[in-house]
Short mmCIF file of C-alpha atoms in Angstrom, two decimals:
data_model
loop_
_atom_site.label_atom_id
_atom_site.label_comp_id
_atom_site.label_asym_id
_atom_site.label_seq_id
_atom_site.Cartn_x
_atom_site.Cartn_y
_atom_site.Cartn_z
CA MET A 91 -34.71 11.00 -94.03
CA ALA A 92 -32.38 8.00 -93.63
CA ALA A 93 -29.38 10.34 -93.59
CA MET A 94 -31.04 12.39 -90.84
CA SER A 95 -31.61 9.22 -88.82
CA ASP A 96 -27.95 8.23 -89.21
CA MET A 97 -26.86 11.68 -88.04
CA GLU A 98 -29.12 11.46 -85.00
CA LYS A 99 -27.60 8.10 -84.12
CA LYS A 100 -24.08 9.53 -84.38
CA LEU A 101 -24.99 12.53 -82.24
CA ALA A 102 -26.59 10.25 -79.63
CA GLU A 103 -23.18 8.66 -79.12
CA TYR A 104 -21.98 12.02 -77.82
CA LYS A 105 -24.42 12.21 -74.91
CA CYS A 106 -23.14 11.44 -71.42
CA ASP A 107 -24.92 10.94 -68.09
CA THR A 108 -23.43 13.71 -65.94
CA ASN A 109 -24.07 11.78 -62.74
CA GLU A 110 -21.65 9.18 -64.07
CA ALA A 111 -19.30 11.62 -65.77
CA VAL A 112 -18.62 13.66 -62.64
CA CYS A 113 -16.00 11.82 -60.57
CA LEU A 114 -15.48 12.93 -56.98
CA LYS A 115 -12.69 11.83 -54.70
CA LEU A 116 -11.17 12.57 -51.30
CA VAL A 117 -7.42 12.10 -51.62
CA ARG A 118 -5.15 11.25 -48.68
CA PHE A 119 -2.17 9.83 -50.54
CA PRO A 120 -0.86 10.27 -54.12
CA GLU A 121 -1.80 6.66 -54.97
CA ASP A 122 -5.48 7.48 -54.25
CA ILE A 123 -5.60 9.59 -57.41
CA ASP A 124 -5.55 6.58 -59.75
CA ASP A 125 -7.41 4.25 -57.40
CA GLU A 126 -10.91 3.88 -58.89
CA SER A 127 -12.24 2.31 -55.68
CA THR A 128 -11.98 5.69 -53.94
CA THR A 129 -14.10 7.47 -56.58
CA PHE A 130 -17.73 8.34 -55.93
CA HIS A 131 -20.37 10.09 -58.01
CA PRO A 132 -23.13 12.68 -57.48
CA GLU A 133 -26.72 11.83 -56.70
CA TYR A 134 -27.81 14.94 -58.61
CA SER A 135 -26.26 17.10 -61.31
CA HIS A 136 -29.35 18.90 -62.63
CA GLN A 137 -28.47 22.21 -60.99
CA LEU A 138 -25.50 22.49 -63.35
CA TYR A 139 -26.45 20.32 -66.32
CA GLY A 140 -30.23 20.58 -66.60
CA ASP A 141 -33.14 18.39 -65.61
CA ASP A 142 -32.13 15.56 -67.94
CA GLU A 143 -28.64 15.47 -66.33
CA VAL A 144 -26.96 14.97 -69.70
CA ALA A 145 -23.93 16.62 -71.27
CA PHE A 146 -23.86 16.70 -75.05
CA GLY A 147 -20.82 16.74 -77.30
CA TYR A 148 -18.44 14.20 -75.77
CA LYS A 149 -17.55 10.53 -75.78
CA GLY A 150 -16.04 9.01 -72.65
CA LEU A 151 -16.54 12.22 -70.68
CA GLN A 152 -14.95 12.34 -67.25
CA ILE A 153 -15.16 15.45 -65.07
CA GLN A 154 -12.67 14.99 -62.26
CA LEU A 155 -13.11 16.92 -59.02
CA TYR A 156 -10.58 15.60 -56.55
CA TYR A 157 -10.17 17.09 -53.07
CA SER A 158 -7.39 16.69 -50.55
CA ALA A 159 -8.97 14.98 -47.52
CA GLY A 160 -7.70 17.68 -45.16
CA ASN A 161 -7.92 21.23 -46.48
CA LEU A 162 -10.04 20.31 -49.53
CA SER A 163 -7.51 21.69 -51.98
CA THR A 164 -9.02 20.92 -55.37
CA LEU A 165 -7.85 19.24 -58.57
CA PHE A 166 -10.16 19.88 -61.53
CA LYS A 167 -9.69 18.17 -64.90
CA VAL A 168 -11.95 17.33 -67.85
CA LYS A 169 -11.17 14.32 -70.02
CA TYR A 170 -12.89 12.72 -73.02
CA THR A 171 -12.04 10.36 -75.87
CA ALA A 172 -13.80 12.37 -78.61
CA ARG A 173 -15.70 15.63 -79.08
CA VAL A 174 -18.32 16.56 -81.70
CA THR A 175 -16.33 19.45 -83.12
CA ASP A 176 -13.68 16.96 -84.14
CA THR A 177 -16.19 15.31 -86.47
CA PHE A 178 -19.15 17.66 -86.98
CA ASP A 179 -18.69 21.29 -88.00
CA CYS A 180 -22.29 22.27 -87.35
CA VAL A 181 -22.63 21.26 -83.69
CA GLU A 182 -21.06 22.76 -80.56
CA PRO A 183 -20.47 20.73 -77.40
CA ASP A 184 -21.86 21.81 -74.02
CA ASP A 185 -19.58 23.96 -71.90
CA VAL A 186 -19.14 21.37 -69.16
CA GLU A 187 -15.96 22.98 -67.87
CA GLY A 188 -17.44 26.45 -67.57
CA LYS A 189 -20.31 25.20 -65.43
CA ILE A 190 -17.89 23.68 -62.92
CA ARG A 191 -15.72 26.79 -62.85
CA ALA A 192 -18.83 28.78 -61.91
CA ILE A 193 -19.18 26.92 -58.58
CA ILE A 194 -15.66 26.09 -57.43
CA PRO A 195 -13.57 28.81 -55.77
CA ALA A 196 -10.44 30.15 -57.43
CA GLY A 197 -7.13 28.57 -56.56
CA PHE A 198 -7.85 25.03 -57.76
CA CYS A 199 -5.21 22.94 -59.56
CA CYS A 200 -5.42 21.71 -63.13
CA ASN A 201 -2.15 19.82 -62.92
CA THR A 202 -1.80 16.53 -61.01
CA ASP A 203 1.80 17.21 -59.94
CA ASP A 204 0.79 20.55 -58.42
CA PHE A 205 -2.02 18.82 -56.54
CA ILE A 206 0.34 16.15 -55.16
CA SER A 207 2.68 18.84 -53.88
CA LEU A 208 -0.26 20.31 -51.92
CA LEU A 209 -0.95 16.90 -50.39
CA GLU A 210 2.55 16.83 -48.96
CA LYS A 211 2.05 20.25 -47.38
CA GLU A 212 -1.20 19.12 -45.71
CA ALA A 213 0.31 16.17 -43.87
CA ASN A 214 -0.20 17.95 -40.53
CA PHE A 215 -3.65 19.37 -41.27
CA LYS A 216 -5.79 20.02 -38.19
CA PRO A 217 -9.57 20.65 -38.32
CA PHE A 218 -10.83 24.17 -37.77
CA GLY A 219 -12.52 25.27 -34.55
CA SER A 220 -12.89 23.67 -31.13
CA LEU A 221 -13.29 19.95 -30.47
CA LEU A 222 -16.76 18.97 -29.23
CA HIS A 223 -16.83 15.19 -29.53
CA THR A 224 -14.58 12.23 -30.31
CA TYR A 225 -15.85 8.76 -31.22
CA LYS A 226 -14.66 5.55 -32.85
CA VAL A 227 -16.05 3.54 -35.77
CA HIS A 228 -14.90 0.03 -36.55
CA ASN A 229 -13.57 -0.22 -40.08
CA VAL A 230 -13.91 -3.73 -41.51
CA GLU A 231 -11.38 -3.23 -44.32
CA ALA A 232 -8.73 -1.82 -41.99
CA GLY A 233 -9.62 -4.32 -39.28
CA GLU A 234 -9.42 -1.66 -36.60
CA ASP A 235 -11.31 1.18 -34.95
CA LEU A 236 -10.90 4.57 -36.61
CA THR A 237 -11.17 7.77 -34.57
CA PHE A 238 -13.37 10.66 -35.73
CA GLN A 239 -13.83 14.14 -34.31
CA ILE A 240 -16.59 16.73 -34.47
CA HIS A 241 -15.51 20.37 -34.28
CA LYS A 242 -17.50 23.57 -33.96
CA VAL A 243 -16.25 26.59 -35.85
CA ASP A 244 -17.51 30.02 -36.85
CA ILE A 245 -16.68 32.12 -39.87
CA SER A 246 -14.23 34.32 -37.95
CA CYS A 247 -11.75 31.44 -37.67
CA PRO A 248 -8.76 32.21 -39.94
CA GLY A 249 -8.91 30.18 -43.14
CA PHE A 250 -12.36 28.71 -42.52
CA ARG A 251 -14.24 31.01 -44.91
CA GLU A 252 -12.15 29.75 -47.82
CA TYR A 253 -12.40 26.15 -46.61
CA ASN A 254 -16.18 26.47 -46.37
CA GLU A 255 -16.38 27.75 -49.94
CA ARG A 256 -14.62 24.62 -51.14
CA LEU A 257 -16.75 22.41 -48.90
CA GLN A 258 -20.05 23.82 -50.16
CA THR A 259 -19.45 22.59 -53.70
CA PHE A 260 -20.43 19.10 -52.46
CA LEU A 261 -23.93 20.38 -51.69
CA MET A 262 -24.68 20.82 -55.38
CA TRP A 263 -24.16 17.11 -56.00
CA PHE A 264 -25.98 15.58 -53.02
CA ILE A 265 -28.79 17.92 -51.92
CA GLU A 266 -31.47 18.23 -54.59
CA THR A 267 -32.38 21.90 -54.04
CA ALA A 268 -29.14 23.01 -52.41
CA SER A 269 -27.99 26.59 -52.27
CA PHE A 270 -24.81 28.04 -50.83
CA ILE A 271 -25.05 29.34 -47.26
CA ASP A 272 -24.76 33.07 -46.64
CA VAL A 273 -22.08 32.97 -43.97
CA ASP A 274 -22.29 36.74 -43.48
CA ASP A 275 -25.80 36.36 -42.01
CA ASP A 276 -25.52 37.07 -38.27
CA ARG A 277 -27.95 34.23 -37.56
CA TRP A 278 -25.84 31.66 -39.43
CA ASP A 279 -24.51 30.17 -36.18
CA PHE A 280 -28.02 29.06 -35.23
CA PHE A 281 -29.09 27.51 -38.53
CA LEU A 282 -28.87 23.77 -39.12
CA VAL A 283 -29.27 24.49 -42.80
CA GLN A 284 -27.86 21.37 -44.40
CA MET A 285 -26.32 18.15 -43.16
CA LEU A 286 -24.39 15.92 -45.51
CA VAL A 287 -22.39 12.73 -45.01
CA LEU A 288 -20.40 11.96 -48.15
CA PRO A 289 -20.84 8.49 -49.75
CA PRO A 290 -17.51 7.02 -48.57
CA PHE A 291 -18.66 7.52 -44.97
CA GLN A 292 -22.36 6.73 -45.21
CA GLY A 293 -23.81 3.87 -43.19
CA GLU A 294 -21.22 4.20 -40.42
CA GLY A 295 -23.30 6.21 -37.95
CA HIS A 296 -21.65 9.58 -38.52
CA GLY A 297 -24.95 11.38 -39.12
CA ALA A 298 -26.31 10.25 -35.74
CA GLN A 299 -23.10 11.27 -33.99
CA LEU A 300 -23.23 14.70 -35.61
CA LEU A 301 -26.90 15.38 -34.89
CA GLU A 302 -26.61 14.19 -31.29
CA THR A 303 -23.58 16.43 -30.79
CA VAL A 304 -25.54 19.41 -32.15
CA HIS A 305 -28.36 18.70 -29.68
CA ARG A 306 -26.06 18.26 -26.72
CA TYR A 307 -24.22 21.49 -27.52
CA TYR A 308 -27.23 23.75 -28.06
CA CYS A 309 -29.53 22.29 -25.41
CA THR A 310 -27.57 24.25 -22.80
CA SER A 311 -28.02 27.59 -24.59
CA ALA A 312 -30.66 29.96 -23.24
CA LYS A 313 -30.87 31.57 -26.69
CA VAL A 314 -32.10 28.34 -28.32
CA GLN A 315 -35.76 27.37 -27.96
CA ASP A 316 -35.96 24.53 -30.47
CA ILE A 317 -33.60 22.46 -32.61
CA THR A 318 -35.25 21.57 -35.89
CA ALA A 319 -34.65 21.43 -39.63
CA GLU A 320 -36.49 23.16 -42.44
CA ASP A 321 -38.09 20.81 -44.99
CA PRO A 322 -36.24 17.65 -43.82
CA THR A 323 -35.75 14.73 -46.17
CA GLU A 324 -37.14 11.27 -45.41
CA ASN A 325 -33.66 10.04 -44.46
CA TYR A 326 -33.15 12.98 -42.13
CA VAL A 327 -36.46 12.24 -40.37
CA LYS A 328 -35.32 8.64 -39.79
CA LEU A 329 -32.03 9.89 -38.40
CA ARG A 330 -33.75 12.44 -36.16
CA ASP A 331 -36.17 9.83 -34.83
CA PHE A 332 -33.27 7.61 -33.76
CA VAL A 333 -31.28 10.43 -32.14
CA LEU A 334 -34.23 11.97 -30.27
CA VAL A 335 -35.41 8.61 -28.98
CA LYS A 336 -31.89 7.86 -27.75
CA LEU A 337 -31.72 11.23 -25.97
CA CYS A 338 -35.18 10.96 -24.41
CA LEU A 339 -34.37 7.57 -22.89
CA THR A 340 -32.46 9.54 -20.25
CA LEU A 341 -35.52 11.60 -19.24
CA SER A 342 -37.62 10.51 -16.27
CA SER A 343 -40.88 11.52 -17.95
CA PHE A 344 -40.27 8.88 -20.64
CA SER A 345 -39.80 6.03 -18.17
CA SER A 346 -41.65 2.76 -18.81
CA GLU A 347 -44.16 3.46 -16.06
CA LYS A 348 -45.07 6.90 -17.41
CA LEU A 349 -45.20 5.78 -21.04
CA SER A 350 -48.07 3.44 -20.19
CA GLN A 351 -50.05 6.41 -18.83
CA GLY A 352 -50.10 8.21 -22.19
CA PHE A 353 -48.53 11.31 -23.69
CA SER A 354 -48.26 13.99 -21.02
CA GLU A 355 -47.48 17.64 -20.50
CA GLU A 356 -44.57 16.50 -18.33
CA MET A 357 -43.01 14.87 -21.39
CA VAL A 358 -43.51 18.01 -23.45
CA SER A 359 -42.01 20.23 -20.76
CA GLU A 360 -38.98 18.07 -19.94
CA ALA A 361 -38.13 17.39 -23.60
CA ARG A 362 -38.34 21.12 -24.36
CA GLU A 363 -36.42 22.35 -21.32
CA LYS A 364 -33.63 19.76 -21.25
CA LEU A 365 -33.19 18.84 -24.93
CA LYS A 366 -34.84 21.69 -26.93
CA ILE A 367 -37.25 19.18 -28.49
CA ASN A 368 -40.60 20.63 -29.56
CA LYS A 369 -43.99 19.13 -28.76
CA LYS A 370 -44.50 17.56 -32.18
CA HIS A 371 -41.21 15.68 -32.04
CA ALA A 372 -41.69 14.77 -28.37
CA ARG A 373 -45.01 13.16 -29.30
CA ARG A 374 -43.33 11.08 -32.00
CA VAL A 375 -40.64 9.97 -29.53
CA TYR A 376 -43.38 8.98 -27.07
CA GLU A 377 -45.09 6.80 -29.67
CA ILE A 378 -41.85 5.05 -30.61
CA LEU A 379 -40.99 4.31 -26.98
CA ARG A 380 -44.59 3.32 -26.27
CA LEU A 381 -44.30 0.76 -29.08
CA ARG A 382 -41.03 -0.46 -27.56
CA ASN A 383 -42.83 -1.12 -24.28
CA THR A 384 -45.94 -2.69 -25.84
CA ASP A 385 -46.44 -6.40 -26.33
CA MET A 386 -48.00 -6.26 -29.80
CA SER A 387 -48.92 -9.96 -29.59
CA ASP A 388 -51.41 -8.97 -26.88
CA GLU A 389 -54.50 -7.93 -28.86
CA GLU A 390 -55.79 -5.52 -26.22
CA LYS A 391 -52.43 -3.77 -25.75
CA ALA A 392 -51.91 -3.63 -29.50
CA ARG A 393 -55.37 -2.10 -29.90
CA GLU A 394 -54.64 0.54 -27.24
CA PHE A 395 -51.41 1.52 -29.03
CA ARG A 396 -53.11 1.60 -32.45
CA LEU A 397 -55.90 3.88 -31.17
CA GLU A 398 -53.34 6.15 -29.47
CA VAL A 399 -51.44 6.69 -32.72
CA LYS A 400 -54.53 6.93 -34.91
CA LYS A 401 -55.98 9.58 -32.61
CA ARG A 402 -53.04 11.81 -33.55
CA LEU A 403 -53.10 10.86 -37.21
CA TYR A 404 -56.82 11.59 -37.42
CA GLY A 405 -56.33 15.30 -36.66
CA PRO A 406 -56.08 16.47 -40.31
CA TYR A 407 -59.01 14.25 -41.32
CA ARG A 408 -61.14 15.68 -38.51
CA LYS A 409 -60.37 19.17 -39.75
CA ASN A 410 -61.36 18.24 -43.31
CA GLN A 411 -64.59 16.72 -42.01
CA ARG A 412 -65.49 19.94 -40.19
CA GLU A 413 -64.87 21.94 -43.35
CA LEU A 414 -66.99 19.53 -45.39
CA THR A 415 -69.79 19.83 -42.85
CA LYS A 416 -69.77 23.60 -43.24
CA MET A 417 -69.89 23.28 -47.02
CA GLN A 418 -72.87 20.96 -46.87
CA LYS A 419 -74.96 23.76 -45.41
CA CYS A 420 -74.59 25.58 -48.70
CA LEU A 421 -75.10 22.60 -51.00
CA ARG A 422 -78.31 21.28 -52.55
CA PRO A 423 -79.78 18.73 -52.48
CA GLU A 424 -78.91 17.62 -48.96
CA GLU A 425 -79.13 13.95 -49.89
CA LEU A 426 -76.26 14.34 -52.37
CA ALA A 427 -74.13 16.15 -49.81
CA SER A 428 -74.75 13.36 -47.28
CA HIS A 429 -73.75 10.73 -49.84
CA ILE A 430 -70.51 12.60 -50.62
CA SER A 431 -69.78 12.85 -46.90
CA GLN A 432 -70.20 9.09 -46.46
CA MET A 433 -67.87 8.38 -49.38
CA ASP A 434 -65.25 10.73 -47.94
CA THR A 435 -65.51 9.06 -44.54
CA ARG A 436 -64.84 5.62 -45.99
CA LEU A 437 -61.87 6.95 -47.93
CA GLN A 438 -60.53 8.66 -44.82
CA HIS A 439 -60.65 5.41 -42.84
CA GLU A 440 -58.68 3.63 -45.57
CA GLU A 441 -56.08 6.37 -45.70
CA LEU A 442 -55.88 6.48 -41.91
CA GLU A 443 -55.14 2.75 -41.72
CA LYS A 444 -52.46 3.08 -44.40
CA SER A 445 -50.87 6.01 -42.53
CA TYR A 446 -50.84 3.97 -39.34
CA GLN A 447 -49.15 1.00 -41.02
CA ASP A 448 -46.53 3.29 -42.58
CA VAL A 449 -45.81 4.92 -39.22
CA LEU A 450 -45.61 1.53 -37.52
CA ALA A 451 -42.99 0.37 -40.04
CA GLU A 452 -40.98 3.58 -39.50
CA TYR A 453 -41.08 3.16 -35.73
CA ARG A 454 -39.96 -0.46 -35.91
CA ARG A 455 -36.93 0.50 -38.01
CA VAL A 456 -35.94 3.04 -35.36
CA LEU A 457 -36.27 0.44 -32.61
CA GLU A 458 -34.22 -2.08 -34.59
CA ARG A 459 -31.40 0.46 -34.90
CA LEU A 460 -31.72 1.36 -31.23
CA ALA A 461 -31.34 -2.29 -30.27
CA GLN A 462 -28.11 -2.47 -32.28
CA ALA A 463 -26.63 0.75 -30.88
#
């Protein structure tokens, strides 16, 4: 039994966290390859390495996936200090290399010198597609403003299909339930399927610039009725709130005078027609801007705003109450049904207040960012 325990301890030394083992990098210059400060790691690796996100069979495992910053030419290498087959004859290590090869397109480099030669050829790389928007971001380390561009491209652009295949490998590491996009779908041009800002660029406002550019481009298209996202993450909702509020500030129906009069059909219509914003999102924008214009230190004004928001939040609870009322007609004894109804009502009020406080905190974060923009 003791020997078994010792073996288990030895085998445990050969387990590696794949989120730490996978090393990603965007390479501009040859010296970036050995610069650890430019390395970043996945948020998720379960789609390749299982729910526990562990690779067995290696010590000091490092799975290098380095991309040229322009064309995303790829260097793929696997390193480790020891492997179980070197010590144990009865145990096989996980096929960590095979799992990566299954998702990266052919044509990648396994040799650093070959990869560096590709960097030299990409010195004059230009983004695919047509330029839609240019903006600047101040870089503290560089001490200067850096220029960024947003381009629109479709799959017919020469070379973009292959570029997109290399690009999509990042989705596996940063979107929890990611899947590769079917670019042969005729409707692909109208799907905002996934939006990803890689870690080296997060927190610089690129997501807002990208989403606003998407809105401004498609809001002029007669073919587009609504710009939305399927199953958005919490971070995406925060980003969308900020962008939509910023856009709606330019609409006359969201002026200070009209905000004080309540949510209106004029707001719904103008947001839909000019910005392709649906009613649900327009309502959320209204509440955020209404908060912006409300003196919350004034008890009466604060109460009016609270009731306005809670009236919307109460919708699902009202529906549940109607269903419970119908059920009570079939239940016996009636006294028990009434008691259950009263208990549910108290619980609903508690949940409603919590929902309101959560929404209020979300709205305030949006307004803080808006004030800094």
